[in-house]
Amino acid sequence: MKGAVISMKPLSVLLVGAGGYAANYVREMLDHGEERALRLAGVVDPYAATLPSYAELKQRGARFFGTVNQFYDLNSADLAVIATPIQYHAPQAVACLAHGSHVLCEKPAAATPEDVERMIAARDASGRALAIGFQWCYDEAMLRLKADVDAGALGRPVALRSIVLWPRAISYYKRGMGWAGRKYDAAGAPIFDSVASNATAHYLENMLWLVGAGYNGADITGMTVRTMRANDIETFDTIVMDAVLENGAKALFVASHAVGEDGRQEPAFVYEFENATVRFGGIGENGSNILARFRDGSVKDYGLTNLGGVASKLDRVCAIARGEPLPLPCPAEAALRHARAMAMIREKQPEADVFPESAVRVDDGLVWVPGLRDRLVKCYENWETL
Ligand SMILES: NC(=O)c1ccc[n+]([C@@H]2O[C@H](COP(=O)([O-])OP(=O)(O)OC[C@H]3O[C@@H](n4cnc5c(N)ncnc54)[C@H](O)[C@@H]3O)[C@@H](O)[C@H]2O)c1
């Protein structure tokens, strides 16, 4: 390990956002920064002093800033990791790129396709890398499957469907600065935070990414969609989207935060290709190895995905920042497909339907709809809309 440290070019890292999900990046830097030859250049988080990690960061010599511009006034960083509320991604990424940092920005890339395009323009002007944190793109098992899809081993993609049902309590929507489930912030910046743009965004993005050319993903060209909400939010907590992709494949996406605790369904998918059916998890099951069953009866095991953790994203982006000739598996172009899908969902249904009050229960701070899990599983299994 020591030899590895010596041979690695040291990198300075700016963390933009340090609480919530960003706490994972803080931990990674504090626990494994040295072995990765990473130095914490600064932490930008206006609420840093309220964070559980504050004392430890301070004790380890971290310097804190209220805005990215305050940091760049007198400092520089090889890499900026942005894990802030969605409305800040575009302005912060643009600023970090303009100041010469490579950027790893958490998903979704931004609230609107226009914001993602601004980020792409800033990247191109800077010559730096802009990576988005959809972790399935960095996952070894998923990358092995992607290589086979790109090589044509599975044939043409035909129909992909994905489901994830994660109950989320009222406290989830009230966390942080109260941006969750909102369309715009107080300054008028778009957020459009919803079940499909945030917690379950990975599983929608994965379908678009997997069947697109290279790592740039495929666009949705048309869809039937229904969004609904049980929670008191501006967007939606439940979605069934039946879409057609630019290459003719179909994609069904089923997700909700409004199921009860016993309605939880971990991510599962069935991806049908011309020559094979690929499965991950199943109804009532936790995620498993990604398995392809080919029409000739043979089975290929792509291995177990490691969906948690930030290490694989950080490692890949650091390697690219060090000049290693590695591809970036989640470029902003891939995330742009997801942002465009979200824009199309808003265009098709600007306001979510509201579950009738009589259908909704509130238990232990969780707003949920009895029977919704079964209905959504039926949509997924029978390729039905809500
Ligand atoms: N990849 C994943 O699996 C995953 C999981 C969860 C969240 N996320 C993403 O991480 C991002 C943050 O989500 P969250 O749930 O952690 O949010 P959060 O509100 O819980 O935490 C956001 C953090 O950013 C800080 N912050 C707020 N305004 C800021 C600003 N202007 N500048 C710098 N820091 C600021 C807050 O103080 C807080 O520490 C979102 O884009 C979300 O989609 C990704």
Coordinates of N, CA, C and O in Angstrom, one line a residue, residues 113-213:
P113 N -32.6 20.0 -18.3 CA -31.6 19.7 -19.4 C -30.8 20.9 -19.7 O -29.6 20.8 -20.0
E114 N -31.4 22.1 -19.6 CA -30.7 23.4 -19.9 C -29.5 23.6 -18.9 O -28.4 24.0 -19.3
D115 N -29.8 23.3 -17.7 CA -28.7 23.4 -16.7 C -27.6 22.4 -17.0 O -26.4 22.7 -16.8
V116 N -28.0 21.1 -17.4 CA -26.9 20.1 -17.7 C -26.1 20.6 -18.9 O -24.9 20.5 -18.9
E117 N -26.8 21.2 -19.9 CA -26.1 21.7 -21.1 C -25.1 22.8 -20.7 O -24.0 22.9 -21.3
R118 N -25.5 23.6 -19.7 CA -24.6 24.7 -19.2 C -23.3 24.1 -18.6 O -22.2 24.5 -18.8
M119 N -23.6 23.0 -17.9 CA -22.4 22.3 -17.3 C -21.5 21.7 -18.3 O -20.3 21.7 -18.2
I120 N -22.1 21.1 -19.4 CA -21.3 20.5 -20.5 C -20.5 21.6 -21.2 O -19.3 21.4 -21.5
A121 N -21.1 22.8 -21.4 CA -20.4 23.9 -22.1 C -19.2 24.3 -21.2 O -18.1 24.6 -21.7
A122 N -19.4 24.4 -19.9 CA -18.4 24.8 -19.0 C -17.2 23.8 -19.0 O -16.1 24.1 -18.9
R123 N -17.6 22.5 -19.0 CA -16.6 21.4 -19.1 C -15.8 21.6 -20.4 O -14.6 21.5 -20.3
D124 N -16.5 21.8 -21.5 CA -15.8 21.8 -22.8 C -14.8 23.0 -22.8 O -13.7 23.0 -23.3
A125 N -15.3 24.2 -22.2 CA -14.4 25.4 -22.2 C -13.2 25.1 -21.2 O -12.2 25.7 -21.4
S126 N -13.4 24.3 -20.2 CA -12.3 24.1 -19.2 C -11.3 23.1 -19.6 O -10.2 23.1 -19.1
G127 N -11.7 22.1 -20.4 CA -10.8 21.0 -20.7 C -10.7 20.0 -19.5 O -9.9 19.1 -19.5
R128 N -11.5 20.2 -18.5 CA -11.5 19.3 -17.3 C -12.6 18.2 -17.5 O -13.5 18.3 -18.3
A129 N -12.6 17.2 -16.6 CA -13.6 16.2 -16.6 C -14.8 16.5 -15.8 O -14.6 17.2 -14.8
L130 N -15.9 16.1 -16.3 CA -17.2 16.3 -15.5 C -17.9 15.0 -15.4 O -18.4 14.5 -16.4
A131 N -17.8 14.4 -14.2 CA -18.4 13.1 -14.0 C -19.7 13.3 -13.1 O -19.7 14.1 -12.2
I132 N -20.7 12.5 -13.4 CA -21.9 12.5 -12.6 C -22.0 11.2 -11.8 O -21.5 10.1 -12.3
G133 N -22.6 11.3 -10.6 CA -22.5 10.2 -9.7 C -23.5 9.1 -9.7 O -23.9 8.6 -8.6
F134 N -24.1 8.8 -10.9 CA -25.0 7.6 -10.9 C -24.1 6.4 -10.7 O -23.4 6.0 -11.7
Q135 N -24.2 5.8 -9.5 CA -23.2 4.8 -9.2 C -23.2 3.5 -10.0 O -22.2 2.8 -10.1
W136 N -24.4 3.2 -10.6 CA -24.4 1.9 -11.4 C -23.5 2.0 -12.6 O -23.0 1.0 -13.1
C137 N -23.2 3.2 -13.1 CA -22.3 3.3 -14.2 C -20.9 3.0 -13.8 O -20.0 2.7 -14.7
Y138 N -20.6 3.0 -12.6 CA -19.2 2.7 -12.1 C -19.1 1.3 -11.5 O -18.0 0.9 -11.1
D139 N -20.2 0.6 -11.5 CA -20.2 -0.7 -10.8 C -19.6 -1.8 -11.7 O -19.9 -1.9 -12.9
E140 N -18.7 -2.6 -11.2 CA -18.0 -3.6 -12.0 C -18.9 -4.6 -12.7 O -18.7 -4.9 -13.9
A141 N -19.9 -5.1 -12.0 CA -20.8 -6.0 -12.6 C -21.6 -5.4 -13.7 O -21.7 -5.9 -14.8
M142 N -22.1 -4.2 -13.5 CA -22.8 -3.4 -14.5 C -21.9 -3.1 -15.7 O -22.4 -3.2 -16.9
L143 N -20.7 -2.8 -15.4 CA -19.8 -2.4 -16.5 C -19.5 -3.7 -17.4 O -19.3 -3.6 -18.6
R144 N -19.4 -4.9 -16.8 CA -19.2 -6.1 -17.5 C -20.4 -6.3 -18.5 O -20.3 -6.7 -19.6
L145 N -21.6 -6.1 -17.9 CA -22.8 -6.3 -18.7 C -22.8 -5.2 -19.9 O -23.1 -5.6 -21.0
K146 N -22.5 -4.0 -19.5 CA -22.4 -2.9 -20.5 C -21.5 -3.3 -21.7 O -21.8 -3.1 -22.9
A147 N -20.3 -3.9 -21.3 CA -19.4 -4.3 -22.4 C -20.0 -5.3 -23.3 O -19.8 -5.2 -24.5
D148 N -20.7 -6.2 -22.8 CA -21.3 -7.3 -23.6 C -22.5 -6.7 -24.5 O -22.6 -7.0 -25.6
V149 N -23.2 -5.7 -23.9 CA -24.3 -5.1 -24.7 C -23.7 -4.3 -25.8 O -24.1 -4.4 -27.0
D150 N -22.6 -3.6 -25.6 CA -22.0 -2.8 -26.6 C -21.3 -3.7 -27.7 O -21.3 -3.3 -28.8
A151 N -20.8 -4.8 -27.3 CA -20.2 -5.8 -28.2 C -21.3 -6.5 -29.0 O -20.9 -7.3 -29.9
G152 N -22.5 -6.3 -28.7 CA -23.6 -7.0 -29.4 C -23.9 -8.4 -29.0 O -24.7 -9.1 -29.6
A153 N -23.3 -8.8 -27.9 CA -23.4 -10.2 -27.5 C -24.9 -10.6 -27.1 O -25.2 -11.7 -27.1
L154 N -25.6 -9.6 -26.7 CA -27.0 -9.9 -26.2 C -28.0 -9.6 -27.3 O -29.2 -9.8 -27.2
G155 N -27.5 -9.0 -28.4 CA -28.4 -8.6 -29.5 C -29.1 -7.3 -29.2 O -28.8 -6.6 -28.2
R156 N -30.1 -7.0 -30.0 CA -30.8 -5.7 -29.9 C -31.6 -5.6 -28.6 O -32.2 -6.6 -28.2
P157 N -31.5 -4.4 -27.9 CA -32.4 -4.3 -26.7 C -33.9 -4.2 -27.1 O -34.2 -3.5 -28.1
V158 N -34.7 -4.9 -26.4 CA -36.2 -5.0 -26.8 C -37.1 -4.3 -25.8 O -37.8 -3.4 -26.1
A159 N -37.0 -4.7 -24.6 CA -37.9 -4.2 -23.5 C -37.2 -4.3 -22.2 O -36.8 -5.4 -21.7
L160 N -37.1 -3.1 -21.5 CA -36.4 -3.1 -20.2 C -37.4 -2.6 -19.2 O -38.1 -1.6 -19.4
R161 N -37.5 -3.3 -18.0 CA -38.3 -2.8 -17.0 C -37.6 -2.8 -15.6 O -36.8 -3.7 -15.4
S162 N -38.0 -1.9 -14.8 CA -37.3 -1.7 -13.6 C -38.2 -1.2 -12.5 O -39.1 -0.4 -12.8
I163 N -38.1 -1.8 -11.3 CA -39.0 -1.4 -10.2 C -38.1 -1.1 -8.9 O -37.2 -1.8 -8.7
V164 N -38.5 -0.1 -8.2 CA -38.0 0.1 -6.8 C -39.0 0.8 -6.0 O -39.5 1.9 -6.4
L165 N -39.3 0.3 -4.8 CA -40.3 0.8 -3.9 C -39.7 1.0 -2.6 O -39.4 0.0 -1.8
W166 N -39.4 2.3 -2.3 CA -38.7 2.6 -1.0 C -39.5 3.5 -0.2 O -39.7 4.7 -0.6
P167 N -40.1 3.1 0.9 CA -40.9 4.0 1.8 C -39.9 5.1 2.2 O -38.8 4.9 2.6
R168 N -40.5 6.3 2.2 CA -39.7 7.5 2.7 C -40.6 8.3 3.6 O -41.7 8.7 3.2
A169 N -40.1 8.5 4.9 CA -41.0 9.2 5.9 C -41.0 10.7 5.6 O -40.3 11.2 4.8
I170 N -42.0 11.3 6.3 CA -42.1 12.8 6.2 C -40.8 13.5 6.5 O -40.4 14.5 5.9
S171 N -40.0 12.9 7.4 CA -38.7 13.5 7.8 C -37.8 13.6 6.6 O -36.9 14.5 6.5
Y172 N -37.9 12.6 5.7 CA -37.1 12.6 4.5 C -37.3 13.9 3.7 O -36.4 14.6 3.2
Y173 N -38.6 14.3 3.6 CA -39.0 15.4 2.8 C -38.7 16.7 3.5 O -38.6 17.8 2.9
K174 N -38.5 16.6 4.9 CA -38.2 17.8 5.7 C -36.7 18.0 5.9 O -36.3 19.0 6.6
R175 N -35.9 17.1 5.4 CA -34.5 17.1 5.8 C -33.8 18.4 5.1 O -34.3 19.0 4.3
G176 N -32.6 18.6 5.6 CA -31.7 19.7 5.0 C -32.5 21.0 5.1 O -33.1 21.3 6.1
M177 N -32.3 21.7 4.0 CA -32.9 23.1 4.0 C -34.4 23.0 3.4 O -34.9 24.1 3.0
G178 N -35.0 21.9 3.4 CA -36.4 21.8 3.0 C -36.6 21.9 1.5 O -37.6 22.4 1.1
W179 N -35.6 21.4 0.7 CA -35.7 21.4 -0.7 C -36.3 20.2 -1.3 O -36.8 20.2 -2.5
A180 N -36.5 19.1 -0.5 CA -37.0 17.9 -1.1 C -38.4 18.0 -1.5 O -39.2 18.6 -0.8
G181 N -38.7 17.4 -2.7 CA -40.1 17.4 -3.2 C -40.6 18.7 -3.7 O -41.8 18.9 -3.9
R182 N -39.6 19.7 -3.8 CA -40.0 21.0 -4.3 C -39.7 21.2 -5.8 O -38.7 20.6 -6.3
K183 N -40.4 22.1 -6.4 CA -40.1 22.5 -7.8 C -39.1 23.6 -7.9 O -38.2 23.5 -8.8
Y184 N -39.2 24.6 -7.1 CA -38.3 25.7 -7.2 C -37.9 26.1 -5.8 O -38.6 25.9 -4.8
D185 N -36.7 26.7 -5.7 CA -36.3 27.2 -4.3 C -36.8 28.7 -4.2 O -37.4 29.3 -5.1
A186 N -36.5 29.3 -3.1 CA -37.0 30.6 -2.8 C -36.5 31.7 -3.8 O -37.1 32.7 -4.1
A187 N -35.3 31.4 -4.4 CA -34.7 32.3 -5.3 C -35.2 32.0 -6.8 O -34.8 32.7 -7.7
G188 N -36.1 31.1 -6.9 CA -36.6 30.7 -8.2 C -35.8 29.7 -9.0 O -36.1 29.4 -10.2
A189 N -34.8 29.2 -8.4 CA -34.0 28.2 -9.1 C -34.7 26.9 -9.2 O -35.3 26.4 -8.2
P190 N -34.7 26.2 -10.4 CA -35.4 24.9 -10.5 C -34.8 23.8 -9.6 O -33.6 23.7 -9.5
I191 N -35.6 23.0 -9.0 CA -35.1 21.9 -8.2 C -35.7 20.6 -8.8 O -35.0 19.6 -9.1
F192 N -37.0 20.6 -9.0 CA -37.8 19.4 -9.5 C -37.3 18.1 -8.8 O -37.1 17.1 -9.5
D193 N -37.3 18.1 -7.5 CA -36.9 16.9 -6.8 C -38.1 16.0 -6.6 O -39.1 16.4 -6.2
S194 N -37.9 14.8 -7.1 CA -39.0 13.8 -7.0 C -38.4 12.4 -6.8 O -37.2 12.2 -6.9
V195 N -39.3 11.4 -6.6 CA -38.8 10.1 -6.5 C -37.9 9.6 -7.7 O -37.0 8.9 -7.5
A196 N -38.3 10.1 -8.9 CA -37.6 9.7 -10.1 C -36.3 10.5 -10.4 O -35.5 10.1 -11.2
S197 N -36.2 11.7 -9.8 CA -35.0 12.5 -10.0 C -34.0 12.3 -8.9 O -32.9 12.7 -9.1
N198 N -34.4 11.8 -7.8 CA -33.5 11.6 -6.7 C -33.2 10.2 -6.3 O -32.5 9.5 -7.0
A199 N -33.9 9.7 -5.3 CA -33.5 8.4 -4.7 C -33.5 7.2 -5.7 O -32.6 6.4 -5.7
T200 N -34.5 7.2 -6.6 CA -34.6 6.0 -7.5 C -34.1 6.4 -8.9 O -34.3 5.6 -9.8
A201 N -33.5 7.6 -9.1 CA -33.1 8.0 -10.4 C -32.1 7.0 -11.1 O -32.1 6.9 -12.3
H202 N -31.3 6.3 -10.2 CA -30.3 5.4 -10.8 C -31.0 4.4 -11.7 O -30.4 4.0 -12.7
Y203 N -32.2 3.9 -11.3 CA -32.7 2.8 -12.0 C -33.4 3.2 -13.3 O -33.5 2.4 -14.3
L204 N -33.9 4.4 -13.4 CA -34.3 5.0 -14.7 C -33.1 5.3 -15.6 O -33.1 4.9 -16.7
E205 N -32.1 5.9 -15.0 CA -30.9 6.3 -15.8 C -30.3 5.0 -16.3 O -29.8 5.0 -17.4
N206 N -30.2 4.0 -15.5 CA -29.5 2.8 -15.9 C -30.1 2.2 -17.2 O -29.3 1.7 -18.1
M207 N -31.4 2.3 -17.4 CA -32.0 1.7 -18.7 C -31.5 2.5 -19.8 O -31.2 2.0 -20.9
L208 N -31.5 3.9 -19.7 CA -31.1 4.8 -20.8 C -29.6 4.6 -21.1 O -29.2 4.7 -22.2
W209 N -28.8 4.4 -20.0 CA -27.4 4.3 -20.2 C -27.0 3.0 -20.8 O -26.1 3.0 -21.7
L210 N -27.6 1.9 -20.4 CA -27.1 0.6 -20.8 C -27.3 0.4 -22.3 O -26.4 -0.2 -22.9
V211 N -28.4 0.9 -22.9 CA -28.6 0.6 -24.3 C -28.2 1.7 -25.2 O -28.4 1.6 -26.4
G212 N -27.6 2.8 -24.7 CA -27.1 3.8 -25.5 C -25.8 3.5 -26.1 O -25.1 2.6 -25.7
A213 N -25.4 4.4 -27.1 CA -24.0 4.2 -27.7 C -23.0 4.5 -26.7 O -23.0 5.6 -26.1

